[in-house]
XYZ file of C-alpha atoms in Angstrom:
650
model
C -14.974 14.769 -16.463
C -14.189 13.886 -12.845
C -14.633 16.061 -9.790
C -10.906 16.546 -9.110
C -9.155 16.912 -12.464
C -6.460 19.086 -14.031
C -5.854 19.591 -17.744
C -2.654 19.867 -19.761
C -2.475 23.666 -19.712
C -2.703 23.639 -15.909
C -0.235 20.790 -15.485
C 2.553 22.157 -17.693
C 2.379 25.528 -15.914
C 4.711 24.823 -13.001
C 3.844 28.078 -11.251
C 0.375 26.584 -10.966
C 0.877 22.820 -10.681
C 3.719 22.830 -8.144
C 1.326 24.406 -5.641
C -1.206 21.573 -5.942
C -0.274 18.698 -3.650
C -1.687 15.217 -3.285
C -1.829 12.950 -0.267
C -2.753 9.325 0.179
C -2.317 7.348 3.403
C -2.398 3.725 4.476
C -4.591 4.538 7.521
C -1.755 3.323 9.764
C 0.655 6.249 9.715
C 2.393 5.830 6.347
C 1.656 8.089 3.403
C 2.458 9.104 -0.152
C 2.588 12.803 -0.973
C 3.879 14.891 -3.866
C 2.555 17.452 -6.360
C 0.127 16.725 -9.189
C 3.094 16.531 -11.605
C 5.078 14.262 -9.236
C 7.782 16.860 -8.614
C 8.613 16.904 -4.907
C 8.677 20.428 -3.483
C 8.944 19.541 0.213
C 11.285 17.386 2.253
C 8.080 15.760 3.483
C 7.156 14.561 0.005
C 7.805 10.974 -0.979
C 6.224 7.904 -2.515
C 6.642 5.829 0.631
C 6.954 7.638 3.960
C 6.623 5.258 6.904
C 6.734 5.415 10.687
C 9.528 3.184 11.988
C 8.782 1.847 15.451
C 12.450 1.142 16.167
C 13.072 4.875 15.812
C 10.359 5.990 18.287
C 7.697 5.770 15.591
C 9.166 8.716 13.678
C 8.280 8.849 9.985
C 11.014 8.284 7.411
C 11.090 9.045 3.690
C 12.247 5.735 2.235
C 11.299 5.999 -1.441
C 11.448 9.621 -2.545
C 10.432 9.239 -6.180
C 10.391 6.919 -9.173
C 11.358 8.306 -12.571
C 9.828 6.695 -15.650
C 11.434 6.721 -19.078
C 9.668 5.635 -22.273
C 12.029 4.018 -24.786
C 11.187 3.561 -28.477
C 13.612 3.036 -31.353
C 16.481 3.625 -28.898
C 15.071 7.098 -28.199
C 14.442 7.917 -24.524
C 11.761 10.193 -23.103
C 12.136 10.762 -19.353
C 8.835 11.496 -17.629
C 10.362 12.475 -14.284
C 10.915 15.972 -12.936
C 13.236 17.367 -10.244
C 14.212 20.912 -9.388
C 17.897 21.857 -9.279
C 19.688 25.130 -8.418
C 19.015 28.295 -10.408
C 15.462 27.292 -11.251
C 16.500 24.376 -13.451
C 14.044 21.487 -13.856
C 15.542 18.266 -15.152
C 14.179 16.139 -16.637
C 11.120 18.069 -17.728
C 8.698 15.191 -17.812
C 5.758 17.386 -16.840
C 5.538 18.604 -20.452
C 4.255 15.150 -21.427
C 1.386 15.110 -18.900
C -1.995 15.661 -20.522
C -4.359 14.795 -17.676
C -4.518 14.328 -13.912
C -7.451 12.864 -12.005
C -7.764 12.117 -8.286
C -10.700 9.723 -8.491
C -10.590 6.871 -7.590
C -6.826 7.177 -6.986
C -4.217 9.726 -8.172
C -3.860 9.111 -11.913
C -1.633 10.814 -14.491
C -1.764 10.369 -18.264
C 1.362 11.042 -20.342
C 1.505 11.478 -24.116
C 4.862 11.078 -25.864
C 4.310 11.210 -29.609
C 2.102 8.220 -30.331
C 2.600 6.772 -26.856
C -0.093 7.231 -24.215
C 0.902 5.960 -20.771
C -1.366 5.994 -17.719
C 0.062 5.925 -14.177
C -2.086 5.142 -11.119
C -0.717 5.458 -7.565
C -2.361 3.431 -4.815
C -1.445 3.327 -1.124
C -2.452 0.020 0.428
C -4.484 0.343 3.603
C -2.917 -0.988 6.792
C 0.276 -1.971 4.984
C 3.520 -0.122 4.328
C 3.107 -0.519 0.595
C 2.594 1.618 -2.492
C 1.442 0.145 -5.796
C 1.884 1.945 -9.099
C 0.075 0.634 -12.169
C 1.392 1.631 -15.584
C -0.921 1.015 -18.535
C 0.227 1.518 -22.121
C -2.994 2.891 -23.554
C -1.577 3.396 -27.034
C 1.690 2.863 -28.922
C 2.629 2.212 -32.544
C 6.106 0.749 -31.982
C 7.780 -1.654 -29.548
C 8.030 0.130 -26.201
C 10.209 -0.347 -23.141
C 9.643 1.223 -19.749
C 12.636 2.208 -17.629
C 12.027 2.826 -13.925
C 14.637 4.478 -11.712
C 13.946 4.647 -7.949
C 15.342 7.488 -5.828
C 15.834 6.654 -2.165
C 16.300 8.988 0.817
C 16.129 6.818 3.964
C 15.993 9.756 6.368
C 13.699 11.365 8.914
C 11.013 13.375 7.151
C 12.102 16.522 9.012
C 15.680 16.234 7.762
C 17.545 16.015 4.441
C 19.920 13.470 2.950
C 23.472 14.156 1.778
C 25.763 11.908 -0.244
C 27.937 9.822 2.051
C 30.213 6.803 2.167
C 28.036 4.861 4.594
C 25.340 3.942 2.089
C 24.939 0.244 1.397
C 25.183 -0.068 -2.385
C 24.418 -3.795 -2.396
C 20.998 -5.256 -3.000
C 19.391 -8.669 -2.831
C 17.429 -10.264 -5.625
C 13.800 -11.036 -4.803
C 10.937 -12.227 -6.982
C 10.880 -9.936 -10.045
C 12.754 -7.203 -8.238
C 15.306 -6.157 -5.659
C 15.488 -5.646 -1.905
C 17.619 -2.674 -0.873
C 18.475 -1.021 2.414
C 20.579 2.125 2.391
C 21.696 1.874 6.022
C 21.887 -0.887 8.614
C 19.155 -0.877 11.221
C 16.565 0.370 8.729
C 13.820 -1.731 7.145
C 14.400 -3.301 3.740
C 12.635 -1.701 0.784
C 11.356 -4.281 -1.692
C 10.934 -2.968 -5.235
C 9.139 -5.514 -7.414
C 7.271 -5.688 -10.719
C 4.548 -8.130 -11.658
C 6.402 -8.989 -14.883
C 9.823 -10.376 -15.643
C 12.245 -7.506 -16.011
C 15.891 -6.595 -16.085
C 17.480 -4.661 -13.236
C 20.645 -2.771 -14.124
C 22.700 -2.090 -11.007
C 24.143 1.406 -11.207
C 24.525 2.883 -7.687
C 24.781 6.646 -7.871
C 23.902 9.916 -6.168
C 21.918 12.761 -7.697
C 23.086 16.002 -6.105
C 21.431 19.236 -5.022
C 17.812 18.417 -5.696
C 15.847 21.384 -4.381
C 12.569 21.677 -2.525
C 11.077 25.093 -3.222
C 8.565 25.003 -0.368
C 11.349 24.405 2.157
C 13.303 27.316 0.708
C 10.251 29.558 1.063
C 9.818 28.378 4.676
C 13.397 29.272 5.555
C 14.734 25.742 5.974
C 17.562 23.832 4.307
C 16.233 22.874 0.918
C 18.890 20.936 -1.031
C 19.145 17.168 -0.917
C 21.208 14.387 -2.469
C 19.224 11.293 -3.422
C 20.566 7.797 -3.924
C 19.588 5.475 -6.759
C 20.589 1.791 -6.808
C 20.036 1.472 -10.557
C 17.015 1.000 -12.769
C 14.545 -1.546 -14.105
C 13.771 -2.090 -17.770
C 10.689 -3.965 -18.899
C 8.949 -4.248 -22.285
C 5.319 -3.192 -22.319
C 2.718 -3.843 -25.013
C -0.229 -1.736 -26.084
C -3.114 -2.421 -23.706
C -0.839 -4.044 -21.128
C -0.593 -3.007 -17.479
C 2.499 -3.456 -15.315
C 2.420 -3.003 -11.559
C 5.311 -1.820 -9.413
C 5.249 -2.558 -5.690
C 7.273 -0.617 -3.127
C 6.862 -2.442 0.160
C 8.580 -3.223 3.439
C 7.917 -6.902 2.834
C 8.501 -9.145 -0.157
C 5.355 -9.590 -2.226
C 4.032 -12.392 -4.431
C 4.253 -10.592 -7.747
C 1.747 -12.750 -9.617
C -0.954 -11.603 -7.210
C -0.284 -7.876 -7.558
C -2.681 -7.254 -10.453
C -5.713 -8.795 -8.759
C -4.688 -7.203 -5.474
C -4.536 -3.764 -7.107
C -8.039 -4.172 -8.555
C -9.441 -5.350 -5.234
C -7.853 -2.514 -3.262
C -8.960 0.068 -5.807
C -12.559 -1.116 -5.560
C -12.496 -0.498 -1.802
C -11.572 3.158 -2.101
C -14.281 5.560 -0.937
C -15.636 7.902 -3.617
C -14.137 11.361 -3.985
C -16.684 12.608 -6.497
C -18.195 15.416 -4.424
C -17.244 18.003 -1.825
C -18.760 15.966 1.004
C -17.150 12.723 -0.125
C -13.774 14.445 -0.347
C -14.131 15.606 3.253
C -15.201 12.143 4.397
C -12.233 10.572 2.633
C -9.892 13.130 4.137
C -11.326 12.485 7.604
C -10.439 8.794 7.483
C -6.799 9.565 6.680
C -6.171 11.162 10.073
C -7.425 8.146 12.033
C -4.620 5.676 12.646
C -4.894 2.191 14.091
C -1.680 0.913 15.685
C -2.115 -2.253 17.702
C -4.705 -1.648 20.413
C -4.398 2.121 20.027
C -6.567 4.308 17.833
C -5.071 7.743 17.331
C -5.595 10.930 15.362
C -2.770 12.594 13.482
C -3.082 16.379 13.655
C -2.124 17.036 10.045
C -0.156 16.013 6.982
C 2.581 15.960 6.005
C 4.506 16.856 9.185
C 2.307 16.633 12.276
C 2.090 13.634 14.553
C -0.489 13.080 17.283
C -1.415 16.128 19.370
C -3.619 15.723 22.434
C -5.451 19.017 22.048
C -6.078 18.521 18.341
C -7.229 14.960 18.963
C -10.162 15.936 21.164
C -11.169 18.974 19.114
C -11.121 17.028 15.845
C -12.546 13.741 17.145
C -16.324 14.369 16.883
C -16.093 15.789 13.373
C -13.742 13.144 11.996
C -15.703 10.205 13.373
C -19.294 11.127 14.207
C -19.960 13.820 11.610
C -17.967 12.177 8.811
C -18.838 8.499 8.648
C -20.653 7.951 11.964
C -17.820 5.732 13.118
C -18.692 5.145 16.769
C -16.003 2.489 17.150
C -13.247 4.855 16.011
C -14.524 7.605 18.298
C -14.567 5.269 21.290
C -11.201 3.818 20.302
C -9.566 7.249 20.394
C -11.216 8.151 23.707
C -10.096 4.845 25.212
C -6.537 5.259 23.945
C -6.200 8.783 25.293
C -7.903 7.889 28.585
C -5.153 5.372 29.254
C -2.529 8.113 28.969
C -3.899 10.754 31.344
C -1.434 11.651 34.101
C -2.212 13.961 37.021
C -5.099 15.484 35.112
C -3.150 16.175 31.916
C -2.948 14.423 28.564
C 0.215 14.238 26.481
C 0.035 17.081 24.003
C 2.821 15.781 21.791
C 4.890 12.621 21.917
C 4.279 9.352 23.679
C 5.601 7.363 26.604
C 8.988 8.695 27.755
C 8.904 11.403 25.082
C 5.466 12.740 26.017
C 5.095 16.457 26.745
C 2.255 17.277 29.161
C 2.173 20.962 28.273
C -1.423 21.640 27.292
C -3.876 23.052 29.802
C -6.783 22.845 27.359
C -6.484 19.223 26.149
C -8.139 17.898 29.357
C -11.004 20.373 28.949
C -11.622 19.320 25.355
C -11.662 15.694 26.546
C -14.969 16.391 28.305
C -16.403 18.090 25.219
C -15.447 15.132 23.009
C -17.138 12.761 25.456
C -20.244 14.971 25.372
C -20.421 14.654 21.602
C -19.894 10.907 21.804
C -22.676 10.627 24.387
C -25.033 12.587 22.133
C -24.351 10.034 19.416
C -24.799 6.824 21.415
C -27.611 8.219 23.605
C -26.567 6.140 26.610
C -25.300 8.115 29.600
C -24.924 4.978 31.680
C -22.377 3.504 29.282
C -20.517 6.806 29.050
C -20.309 7.113 32.834
C -19.182 3.511 33.173
C -16.453 3.948 30.548
C -15.196 7.438 31.362
C -16.688 8.641 34.637
C -13.688 7.653 36.751
C -11.221 9.447 34.467
C -13.446 12.511 34.252
C -13.567 12.798 38.022
C -9.813 12.314 38.291
C -9.150 15.154 35.848
C -11.509 17.536 37.636
C -10.005 16.713 41.018
C -6.477 17.245 39.712
C -7.346 20.740 38.488
C -9.224 21.613 41.656
C -6.333 20.463 43.827
C -3.700 22.007 41.559
C -1.863 20.218 38.758
C 1.324 22.001 39.773
C 2.367 25.496 40.775
C 1.531 26.724 37.257
C -1.946 25.230 36.769
C -4.512 25.382 39.550
C -8.023 26.413 40.560
C -8.284 29.606 42.580
C -10.778 30.325 45.328
C -13.078 32.007 42.800
C -13.553 28.620 41.104
C -11.616 29.609 37.988
C -8.504 28.040 36.488
C -5.247 29.988 36.505
C -2.540 28.705 34.167
C 0.787 30.201 33.262
C 4.485 29.482 33.238
C 7.427 31.697 32.354
C 8.516 31.124 28.758
C 5.737 28.587 28.121
C 2.542 28.771 26.108
C 0.015 26.370 27.635
C -3.041 27.131 25.490
C -3.548 26.416 21.783
C -1.920 29.758 20.935
C 1.420 28.161 21.592
C 3.987 29.801 19.295
C 7.271 30.641 21.034
C 10.083 32.670 19.431
C 13.475 32.997 21.127
C 12.066 31.479 24.307
C 9.230 34.006 24.570
C 5.554 33.187 23.840
C 4.265 35.290 20.938
C 0.827 35.435 22.550
C 1.445 35.317 26.325
C -1.867 34.304 27.888
C -0.812 33.426 31.426
C -3.600 33.898 33.933
C -7.296 33.184 33.511
C -7.740 32.292 29.815
C -11.294 32.781 28.598
C -11.790 29.506 26.697
C -10.078 27.442 29.414
C -12.533 28.650 32.022
C -15.538 28.296 29.740
C -14.468 24.712 29.051
C -13.842 24.150 32.776
C -17.393 25.246 33.582
C -18.805 23.004 30.853
C -16.725 20.054 32.080
C -18.015 20.370 35.648
C -21.643 20.830 34.599
C -21.537 17.865 32.250
C -19.843 15.578 34.766
C -22.485 16.558 37.328
C -25.182 15.735 34.766
C -23.767 12.246 34.265
C -23.185 11.731 37.993
C -26.782 12.666 38.830
C -28.146 10.365 36.110
C -26.042 7.494 37.428
C -26.589 8.039 41.142
C -23.091 9.166 42.141
C -24.341 11.152 45.130
C -20.893 11.607 46.644
C -19.558 13.401 43.591
C -22.699 15.501 43.203
C -22.575 16.642 46.812
C -18.886 17.499 46.547
C -19.127 19.482 43.296
C -22.696 20.825 43.162
C -21.881 24.328 44.435
C -18.894 25.038 42.184
C -20.755 25.913 38.945
C -22.677 28.718 40.634
C -19.421 30.117 42.024
C -17.941 30.104 38.508
C -21.069 31.795 37.136
C -20.797 34.511 39.785
C -17.162 35.234 38.941
C -16.812 34.539 35.211
C -18.797 37.447 33.797
C -17.485 40.176 36.158
C -13.943 38.976 35.495
C -14.059 38.624 31.699
C -16.880 40.780 30.347
C -16.006 44.271 29.161
C -19.191 46.312 28.955
C -17.586 49.186 27.112
C -16.168 46.976 24.345
C -19.023 44.489 24.227
C -16.998 41.293 24.368
C -15.024 39.008 26.676
C -11.408 39.638 27.589
C -9.049 37.093 26.054
C -7.421 36.532 29.422
C -7.089 38.195 32.801
C -3.847 38.397 34.768
C -2.423 40.415 37.655
C -2.613 43.532 35.476
C -6.303 43.052 34.721
C -8.154 42.295 31.497
C -6.336 41.759 28.218
C -8.875 43.037 25.727
C -7.086 42.176 22.485
C -9.943 41.042 20.260
C -9.336 37.349 19.636
C -11.621 34.435 18.697
C -11.118 32.315 21.833
C -14.231 33.754 23.466
C -16.428 32.041 20.864
C -15.977 28.839 22.872
C -17.921 30.422 25.746
C -20.833 30.934 23.355
C -20.754 27.536 21.642
C -20.545 25.066 24.528
C -23.572 23.079 25.745
C -23.097 24.636 29.184
C -22.056 28.269 29.104
C -21.239 30.659 31.957
C -22.615 33.689 30.035
C -26.168 34.633 29.073
C -27.601 34.725 25.548
C -27.512 38.508 25.343
C -23.762 38.562 25.868
C -23.316 35.671 23.440
C -25.162 37.621 20.780
C -23.168 40.780 21.433
C -19.769 39.110 21.216
C -20.739 37.129 18.108
C -21.593 40.344 16.273
C -18.263 41.803 17.308
C -16.376 38.740 16.056
C -18.397 38.800 12.838
C -17.395 42.388 12.139
C -13.694 42.103 12.974
C -12.520 38.489 12.827
C -14.802 36.458 10.561
C -13.527 35.699 7.049
C -14.640 33.257 4.371
C -12.002 30.789 5.615
C -12.429 31.043 9.366
C -11.705 33.423 12.228
C -8.709 35.717 12.396
C -6.659 35.223 15.539
C -6.360 38.972 16.107
C -8.267 42.035 14.977
C -6.780 43.797 11.915
C -7.010 47.052 13.860
C -4.449 45.817 16.392
C -0.899 47.157 15.896
C 0.532 43.620 16.174
C -1.757 42.219 13.473
C -0.015 40.156 10.787
C -1.999 39.721 7.592
C 0.185 37.130 5.899
C 1.459 33.758 7.039
C 4.749 33.310 5.181
C 8.524 33.525 5.506
C 10.941 31.653 7.751
C 9.819 29.934 10.945
C 10.268 32.889 13.345
C 8.371 35.137 10.924
C 5.587 32.604 10.527
C 5.439 31.962 14.267
C 4.987 35.679 14.888
C 1.979 35.597 12.559
C 0.612 32.184 13.591
C -1.829 33.566 16.170
C -1.521 37.263 15.403
C -4.030 37.577 12.585
C -3.654 34.315 10.708
C -7.006 32.655 9.989
C -7.790 29.256 11.488
C -10.647 27.076 10.291
C -11.295 25.056 13.428
C -12.940 27.800 15.470
C -15.395 28.353 12.623
C -17.240 25.240 13.752
C -17.774 26.778 17.174
C -18.803 30.096 15.650
C -21.511 28.381 13.606
C -22.546 26.246 16.581
C -22.956 29.369 18.716
C -25.047 30.997 15.992
C -27.296 27.955 15.681
C -27.794 27.929 19.469
C -29.011 31.513 19.293
C -30.885 31.587 15.982
C -31.862 27.998 15.210
C -33.103 27.316 11.679
C -32.906 31.002 10.828
C -29.138 30.559 10.539
C -29.333 27.774 7.937
C -28.780 29.928 4.860
C -25.716 31.619 6.325
C -24.267 28.310 7.527
C -24.581 26.870 4.026
C -22.774 29.894 2.599
C -19.922 29.384 5.075
C -19.513 25.734 4.075
C -19.744 26.360 0.337
C -16.753 28.723 0.497
C -14.508 25.708 1.112
C -15.451 23.677 -1.951
C -12.896 25.562 -4.034
C -10.208 24.283 -1.659
C -10.698 20.749 -2.945
C -8.579 21.637 -5.991
C -6.128 23.968 -4.269
C -3.060 23.492 -2.064
C -3.822 20.076 -0.541
C -6.088 18.407 -3.085
C -9.236 16.860 -1.581
C -8.652 18.388 1.866
C -8.493 21.632 3.857
C -5.379 23.498 4.931
C -4.207 24.247 8.439
C -4.366 28.059 8.171
C -5.070 30.943 5.792
C -3.714 34.460 5.451
C -5.575 37.020 7.521
C -5.665 39.369 4.540
C -7.696 38.659 1.388
C -7.654 36.634 -0.761
C -6.748 34.405 2.211
C -4.185 32.075 0.630
C -3.819 28.682 2.369
C -0.744 27.843 4.411
C 0.686 25.454 6.957
C -0.037 21.762 6.572
C -1.870 20.769 3.397
C -4.414 18.663 5.283
C -5.323 19.498 8.886
C -7.496 17.290 11.070
C -9.431 19.966 12.924
C -9.954 22.022 9.760
C -11.615 19.067 8.045
C -13.474 18.020 11.188
C -15.097 21.374 11.815
C -16.390 21.786 8.267
C -17.875 18.315 8.607
C -19.438 19.337 11.921
C -20.980 22.402 10.311
C -22.481 20.187 7.609
C -23.831 17.928 10.354
C -25.330 20.944 12.168
C -27.015 22.035 8.948
C -28.555 18.587 8.481
C -29.719 18.450 12.099
C -31.326 21.890 11.968
C -33.044 21.135 8.669
C -34.800 18.229 10.398
C -36.145 20.408 13.214
């Protein structure tokens, strides 16, 4: 029995199986995602979802699904499944599924009477292509396979409706068809590696529902277009491969190509290997750029998330120094007036994150620890590091600037500039304008580390200019943020004084290589966070004793946004919590760190299979929510595992 498997009783129970989602990417931005029974429950689900450069690189659901029908003695057995209004599922192909396995690639086994059919789905790396291999394991009568594609051709954030603009024509290509629903879009080539018959029957299927979108308060009904269907005879023991690709393929080569690609897939036979596999899916190579996608299935690249997730995804996962450097180089080219684009690129970039630049320094620190060559690091990034520091010291703009006390003040009416960035009706849910605790801890670390590199590399001018600033920050940080009565750091300080809502952001001040607070205060605040915020899935974003605490992350977008940073548990800060504890306790913390990591192994078969979710409910049993696979969630569990290994060697 494999590591990631589901049996018939689990699969036929839709209340169970529709909440188990799979994801496979091409490592270049495209992906395949659905549930373990291949019933799409999100508008983001699809068999081929690709970024289209002509449309600003936005991802589009091209092929939504492919329904299989087994035909014997003129009897048809449809293996597909779609949800329609009033809780109707039609067809009910899930009742034929007897087994699902994720290793080495998502594989379903169907039993229809004496017919046993195996389906394997394989995304091709660095190509906008999905291969599906059907193998007739057993059959006692002549069998035909009917395959009906359902196309959407729309932005993954939107839904399709039947219309008169659809192009119902198709071209004939080798053993298949080439179809394009709308002009200006890429052509979708649907091909088999065996001679077949395509029956043209353009039609719309109406009001297909996506239950997860309904639960999230979005539009949830879609019309899908089908150009017709393929029919192909299949013999016992025979395999037939279907290719969905943006280019025409040589069909005779598909079988060998499938075997070769399958052999290259990394193992997913353990918790650690699942995390390593998941880590590689966020790293995207596009031309000369190496980027990190923040999460699947709906996030693109985020500057803040990129730097926070980078060390874990590259250095802790597969020790991929080239990928780590590639991301740092890509992002370094995009810095503007001290800021990095938080979302978007080029003309669509939004420079609205005050913390992304600070995390840039931390990511470089981790990279330097790995390559153990400060000269190379200074040569590659020293100039950019100095530019960022100077921009903050001089003032990015009227909203982000260093004050005379050496600390960074950031705030703008109606804007949320830190990672707690939810805004409802134009008002930040967690207004943190002023001196934010983690921003200033990161600022101190950035200056100290840049001085370290400058001294090592003989940059006397920079050292002379900046040498006195860290001591000024040290003098002012603790009196400004520390609350002796409460025993922890204020979350932020503004014109009204300290905001002492107990939040996890202060853990950053305890975890960084250079910290502006002493070990006694680190220990005190860690115990406070342990008692009030720590859960088995991460740190709550607000103490449960606070009147604004929200224990569940659910409902429509405004409701979810009000809970996003008001009690909802995030995984990513758990890495910094463990790092702070190791700094204080060393090897004595090993047992507890292992317990923290082991709590996530159960997540490999829940929500997003083989990965870790974006967030969890603040209240037990801490159900997962948000994206099914989040970069900084995966990265920080990998970093904790790395910390455990490093401390075991001491």
